[in-house]
Coordinates of C-alpha atoms in Angstrom, one line a residue:
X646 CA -118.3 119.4 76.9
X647 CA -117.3 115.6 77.2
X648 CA -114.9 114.1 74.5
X649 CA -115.5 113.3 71.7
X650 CA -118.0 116.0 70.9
X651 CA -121.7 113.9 71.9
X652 CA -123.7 113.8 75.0
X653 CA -124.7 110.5 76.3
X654 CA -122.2 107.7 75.2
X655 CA -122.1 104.3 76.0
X656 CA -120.0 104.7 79.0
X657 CA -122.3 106.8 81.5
X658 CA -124.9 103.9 81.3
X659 CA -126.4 102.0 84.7
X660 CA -125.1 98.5 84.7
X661 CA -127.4 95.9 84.5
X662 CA -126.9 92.9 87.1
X663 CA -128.3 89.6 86.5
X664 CA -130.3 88.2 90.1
X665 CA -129.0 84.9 91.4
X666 CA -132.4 83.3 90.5
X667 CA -132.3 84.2 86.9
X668 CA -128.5 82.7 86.9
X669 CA -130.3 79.2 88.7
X670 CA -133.3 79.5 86.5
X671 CA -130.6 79.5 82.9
X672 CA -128.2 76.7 84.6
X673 CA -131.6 74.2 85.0
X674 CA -132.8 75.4 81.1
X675 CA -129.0 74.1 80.3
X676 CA -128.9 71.1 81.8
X677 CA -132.6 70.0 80.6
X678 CA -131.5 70.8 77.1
X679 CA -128.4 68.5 77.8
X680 CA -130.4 65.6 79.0
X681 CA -132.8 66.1 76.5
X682 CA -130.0 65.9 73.8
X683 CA -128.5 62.9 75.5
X684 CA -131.8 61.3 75.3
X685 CA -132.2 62.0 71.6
X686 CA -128.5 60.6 70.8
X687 CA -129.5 58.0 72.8
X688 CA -133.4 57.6 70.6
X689 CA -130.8 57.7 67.1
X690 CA -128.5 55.5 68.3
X691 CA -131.1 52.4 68.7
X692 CA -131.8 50.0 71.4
X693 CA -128.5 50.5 73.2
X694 CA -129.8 49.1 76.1
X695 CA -126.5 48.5 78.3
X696 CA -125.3 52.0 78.1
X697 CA -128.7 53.7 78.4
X698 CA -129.5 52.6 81.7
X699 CA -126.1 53.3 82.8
X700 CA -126.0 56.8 81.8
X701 CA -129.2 57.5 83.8
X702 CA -128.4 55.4 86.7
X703 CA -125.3 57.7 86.5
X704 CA -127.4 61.4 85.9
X705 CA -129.4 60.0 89.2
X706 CA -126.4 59.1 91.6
X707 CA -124.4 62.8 90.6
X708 CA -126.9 65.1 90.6
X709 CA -125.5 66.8 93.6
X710 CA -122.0 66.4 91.7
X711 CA -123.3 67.5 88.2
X712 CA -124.0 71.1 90.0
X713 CA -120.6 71.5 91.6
X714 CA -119.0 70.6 88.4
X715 CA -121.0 72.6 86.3
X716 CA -120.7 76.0 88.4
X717 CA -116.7 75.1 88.0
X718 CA -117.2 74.4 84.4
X719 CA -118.4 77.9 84.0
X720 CA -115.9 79.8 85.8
X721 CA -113.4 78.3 83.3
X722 CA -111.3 80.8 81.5
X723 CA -108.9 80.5 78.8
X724 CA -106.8 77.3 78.1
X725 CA -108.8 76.0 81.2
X726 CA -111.8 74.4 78.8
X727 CA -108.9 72.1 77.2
X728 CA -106.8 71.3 79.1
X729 CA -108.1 69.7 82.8
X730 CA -106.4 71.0 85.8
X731 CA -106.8 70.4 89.1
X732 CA -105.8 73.1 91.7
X733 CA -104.8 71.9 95.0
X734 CA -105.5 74.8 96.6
X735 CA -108.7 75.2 95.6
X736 CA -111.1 74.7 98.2
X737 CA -114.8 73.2 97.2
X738 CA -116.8 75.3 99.6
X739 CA -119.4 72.9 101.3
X740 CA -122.4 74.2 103.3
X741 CA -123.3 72.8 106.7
X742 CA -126.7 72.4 107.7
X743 CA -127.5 73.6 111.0
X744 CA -127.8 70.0 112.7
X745 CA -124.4 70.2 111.8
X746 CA -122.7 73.1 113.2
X747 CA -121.2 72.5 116.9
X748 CA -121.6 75.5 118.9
X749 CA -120.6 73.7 122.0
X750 CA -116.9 73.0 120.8
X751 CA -114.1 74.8 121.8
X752 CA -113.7 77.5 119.1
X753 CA -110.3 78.2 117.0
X754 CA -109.0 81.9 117.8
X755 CA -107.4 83.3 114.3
X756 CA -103.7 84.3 114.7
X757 CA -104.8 88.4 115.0
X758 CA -107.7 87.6 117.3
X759 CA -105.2 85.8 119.5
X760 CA -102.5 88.6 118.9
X761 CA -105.4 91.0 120.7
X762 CA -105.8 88.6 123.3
X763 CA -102.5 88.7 124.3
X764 CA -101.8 92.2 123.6
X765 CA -104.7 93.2 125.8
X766 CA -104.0 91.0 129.1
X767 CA -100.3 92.0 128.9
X768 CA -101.3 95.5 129.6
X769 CA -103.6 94.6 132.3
X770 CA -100.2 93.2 133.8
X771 CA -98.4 96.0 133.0
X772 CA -101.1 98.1 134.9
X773 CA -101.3 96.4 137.6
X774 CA -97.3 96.7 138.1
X775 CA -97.2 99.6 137.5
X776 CA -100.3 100.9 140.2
X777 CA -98.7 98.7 142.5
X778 CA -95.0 100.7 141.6
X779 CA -92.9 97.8 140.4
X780 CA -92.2 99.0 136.8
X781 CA -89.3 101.1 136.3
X782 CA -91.5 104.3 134.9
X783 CA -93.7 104.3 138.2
X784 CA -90.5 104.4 139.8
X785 CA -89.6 107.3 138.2
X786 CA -92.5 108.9 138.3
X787 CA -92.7 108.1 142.0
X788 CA -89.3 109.7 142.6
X789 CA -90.2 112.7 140.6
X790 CA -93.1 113.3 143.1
X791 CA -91.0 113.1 145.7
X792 CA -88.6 115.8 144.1
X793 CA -91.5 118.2 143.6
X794 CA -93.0 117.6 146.9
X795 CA -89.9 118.7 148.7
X796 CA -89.1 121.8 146.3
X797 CA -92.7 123.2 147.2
X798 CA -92.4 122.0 151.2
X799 CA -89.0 124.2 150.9
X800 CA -90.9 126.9 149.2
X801 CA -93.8 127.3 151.9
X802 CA -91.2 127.0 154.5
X803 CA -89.4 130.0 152.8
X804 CA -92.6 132.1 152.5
X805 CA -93.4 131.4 156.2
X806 CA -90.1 132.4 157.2
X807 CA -90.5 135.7 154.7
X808 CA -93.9 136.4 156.1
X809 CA -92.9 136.5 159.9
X810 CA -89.5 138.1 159.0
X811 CA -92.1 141.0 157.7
X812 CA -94.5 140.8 160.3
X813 CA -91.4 141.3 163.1
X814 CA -90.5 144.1 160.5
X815 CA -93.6 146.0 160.6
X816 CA -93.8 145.4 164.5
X817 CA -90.6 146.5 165.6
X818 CA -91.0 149.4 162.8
X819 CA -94.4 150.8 164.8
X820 CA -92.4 150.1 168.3
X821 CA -90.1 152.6 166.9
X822 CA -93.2 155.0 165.7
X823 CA -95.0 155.0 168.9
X824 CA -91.7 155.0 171.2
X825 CA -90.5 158.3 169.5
X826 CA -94.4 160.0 169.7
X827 CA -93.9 159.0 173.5
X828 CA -90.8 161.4 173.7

């Protein structure tokens, strides 16, 4: 039985994830109520003529601009919302359109990508020294060959020498046989 005695508490639920259009679709309800209030500040405050203008000429210009710094506004946390600090490392991410992109440039390697690179051509080399019997292990190796190859030439020569010794052995052990049966 789980803790605390029921079935069902609040912690077995599915989450609920909000889409990326619903997210747009509340951002654009924002901002129209924003304008909207702007406008109506702007309605109670009279003619105003000069600053009116200005303020829209602005909202028309920064449109682009208003989006950036909204989605930035609303990853504020904290003291962030007061106080107005700028990050240097923060990096605006800015999309490319595809006009944009050069495919035919010479493309950066990253430091692991080139780390492979080098990792994998310096064992081709290595390879290649080593069929060809420069390195010091295919020397070795080379020189234990040799070893063996002797050790089992001495040992066929052995068991040739042991095979005639019998045959002579069985020969001159039947010359025997059939001399005495002659007598």
């Amino acid at each position: 039985m789980p803790k605390g005695g029921r079935k069902g508490g609040h912690k077995g639920r599915a989450r609920q994830y909000t889409s990326p259009e619903e997210i747009d679709a509340q951002l654009q309800a924002e901002k129209q109520k924003v304008r909207q209030e702007e406008e109506e500040q702007g309605e109670e405050g009279g003619d105003g003529a000069a600053g009116d203008p200005k303020k829209e000429k602005k909202s028309l210009d920064s449109d682009e601009s208003e989006d950036e710094e909204d989605d930035y506004q609303q990853k504020r946390k904290g003291v962030e919302g007061l106080i107005d600090i700028e990050n240097p490392n923060r990096v605006a991410q800015t999309t490319k359109k595809v006009t944009q992109l050069d495919l035919d440039g010479p493309k950066e390697l990253s430091r692991r990508e080139r780390e492979e690179i080098e990792k994998q051509k310096a064992k081709e080399r290595y390879m290649k020294m080593h069929l060809a019997g420069k390195t010091e292990q295919a020397k070795a190796d080379l020189a234990r060959l040799a070893i063996i190859r002797r050790q089992r030439e001495e040992a066929a020569r052995k068991k040739e020498e042991e095979r005639k010794a019998k045959d002579d052995a069985t020969l001159s052990g039947k010359r025997m046989q059939s001399l005495s049966l002659n007598k």
